[in-house]
Short mmCIF file of C-alpha atoms in Angstrom, two decimals:
data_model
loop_
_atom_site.label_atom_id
_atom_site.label_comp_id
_atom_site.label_asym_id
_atom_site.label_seq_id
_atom_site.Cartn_x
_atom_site.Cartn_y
_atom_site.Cartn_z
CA UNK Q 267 0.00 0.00 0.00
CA UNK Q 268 1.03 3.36 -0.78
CA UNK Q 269 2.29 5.98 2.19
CA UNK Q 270 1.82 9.82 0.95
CA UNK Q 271 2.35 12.92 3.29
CA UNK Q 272 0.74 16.29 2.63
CA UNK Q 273 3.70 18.76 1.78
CA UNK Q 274 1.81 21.95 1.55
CA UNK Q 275 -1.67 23.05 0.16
CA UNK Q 276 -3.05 20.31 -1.53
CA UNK Q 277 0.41 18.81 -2.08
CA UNK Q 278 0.84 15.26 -1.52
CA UNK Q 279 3.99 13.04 -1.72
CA UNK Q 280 4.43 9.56 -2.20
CA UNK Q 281 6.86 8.43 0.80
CA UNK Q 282 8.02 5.64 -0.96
CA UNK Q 283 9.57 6.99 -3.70
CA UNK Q 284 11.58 9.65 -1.77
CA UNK Q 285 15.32 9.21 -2.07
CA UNK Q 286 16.85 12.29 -0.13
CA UNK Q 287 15.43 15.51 1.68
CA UNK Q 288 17.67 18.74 2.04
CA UNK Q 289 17.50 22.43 2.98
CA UNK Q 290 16.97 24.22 -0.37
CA UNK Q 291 19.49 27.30 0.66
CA UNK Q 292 22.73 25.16 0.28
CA UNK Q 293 24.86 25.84 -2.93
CA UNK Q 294 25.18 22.13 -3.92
CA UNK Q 295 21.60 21.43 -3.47
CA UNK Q 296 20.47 25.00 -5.34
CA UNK Q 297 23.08 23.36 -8.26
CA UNK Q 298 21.55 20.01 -8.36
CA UNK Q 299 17.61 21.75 -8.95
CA UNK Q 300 19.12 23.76 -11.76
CA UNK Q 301 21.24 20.79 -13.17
CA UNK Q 302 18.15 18.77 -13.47
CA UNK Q 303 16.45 21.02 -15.49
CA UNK Q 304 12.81 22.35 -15.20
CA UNK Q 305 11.16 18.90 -16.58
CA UNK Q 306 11.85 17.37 -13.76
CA UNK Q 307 11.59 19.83 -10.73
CA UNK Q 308 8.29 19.58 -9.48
CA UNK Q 309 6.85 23.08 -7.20
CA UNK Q 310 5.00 22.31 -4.30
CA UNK Q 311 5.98 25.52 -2.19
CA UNK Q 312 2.48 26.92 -3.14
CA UNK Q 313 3.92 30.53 -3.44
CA UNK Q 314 5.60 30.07 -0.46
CA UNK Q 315 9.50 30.12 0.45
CA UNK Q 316 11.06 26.98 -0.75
CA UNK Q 317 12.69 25.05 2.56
CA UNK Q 318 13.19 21.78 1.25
CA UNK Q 319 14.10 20.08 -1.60
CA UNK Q 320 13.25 16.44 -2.22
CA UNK Q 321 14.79 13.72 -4.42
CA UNK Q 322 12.37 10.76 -5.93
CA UNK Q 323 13.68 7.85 -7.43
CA UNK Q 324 12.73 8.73 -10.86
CA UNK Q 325 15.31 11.73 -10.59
CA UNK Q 326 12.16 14.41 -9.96
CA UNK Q 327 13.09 16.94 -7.88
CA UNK Q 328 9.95 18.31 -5.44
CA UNK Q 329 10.58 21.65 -4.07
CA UNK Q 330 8.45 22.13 -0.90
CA UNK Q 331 7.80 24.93 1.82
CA UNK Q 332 8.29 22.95 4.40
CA UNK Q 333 11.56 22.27 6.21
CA UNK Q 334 13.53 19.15 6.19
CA UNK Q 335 12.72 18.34 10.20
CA UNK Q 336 8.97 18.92 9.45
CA UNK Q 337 8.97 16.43 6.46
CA UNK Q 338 10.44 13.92 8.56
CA UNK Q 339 8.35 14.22 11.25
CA UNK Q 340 5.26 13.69 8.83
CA UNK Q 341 7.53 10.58 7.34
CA UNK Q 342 7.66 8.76 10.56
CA UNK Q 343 4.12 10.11 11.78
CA UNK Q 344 2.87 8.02 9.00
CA UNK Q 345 4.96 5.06 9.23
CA UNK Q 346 3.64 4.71 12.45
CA UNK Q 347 0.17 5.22 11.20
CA UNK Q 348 1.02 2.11 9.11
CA UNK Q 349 2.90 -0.22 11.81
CA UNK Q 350 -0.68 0.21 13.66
CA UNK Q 351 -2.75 -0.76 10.79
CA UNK Q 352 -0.97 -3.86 10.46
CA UNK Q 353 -0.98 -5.00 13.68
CA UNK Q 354 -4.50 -4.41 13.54
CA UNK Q 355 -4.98 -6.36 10.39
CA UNK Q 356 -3.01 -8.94 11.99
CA UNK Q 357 -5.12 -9.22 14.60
CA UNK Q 358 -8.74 -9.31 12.80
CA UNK Q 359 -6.86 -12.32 10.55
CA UNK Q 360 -5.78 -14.43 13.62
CA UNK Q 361 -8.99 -14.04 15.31
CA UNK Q 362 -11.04 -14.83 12.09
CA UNK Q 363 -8.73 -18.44 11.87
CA UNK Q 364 -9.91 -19.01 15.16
CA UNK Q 365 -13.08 -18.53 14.51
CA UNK Q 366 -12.64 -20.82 11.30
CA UNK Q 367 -10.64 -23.29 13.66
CA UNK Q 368 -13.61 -23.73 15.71
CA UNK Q 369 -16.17 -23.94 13.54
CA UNK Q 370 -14.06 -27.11 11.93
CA UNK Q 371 -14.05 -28.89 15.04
#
């Protein structure tokens, strides 16, 4: 199942594909979004500042408003969010073999 994180305004990322997050005010990082080229830089700032930049696997580059910390607090918020889930799937499937188990007997 897909993860995404909301990254501004109606922005949403998928977690999975992100590669790297970075402030966007360091040289080498302000060098990589113009070395990529404008095909592949994707603006999710919204009007806003840009504070991060973040690398996908397909090379995109998604410049967001919100800082590097913040993103990774959302990151882990929802990778939580999705340890739960499972356990709770896991659950509902062991009780539901039970249930099965007994009915066999």
């Amino acid at each position: 199942m897909a993860r995404w994180i909301v990254v501004g305004k109606g922005g949403i990322l998928a977690v999975g594909r992100v590669v790297a997050v970075a402030r966007a005010n360091s040289a080498p990082i302000r060098r990589l979004v113009e070395a990529v080229g404008r095909e592949r830089v994707v603006d999710m700032t919204f009007g806003q500042p840009r504070r991060a930049v973040v690398v996908l696997d397909s090379g995109h580059i998604v410049t967001v408003s919100l800082t590097p910390e913040t993103l990774l607090r959302r990151i882990e918020a929802e990778a939580e969010v999705e340890v739960e889930l499972e356990a709770e799937v896991e659950a509902k499937v062991e009780v539901e073999r039970e249930v099965r188990n007994e009915q066999a007997k």
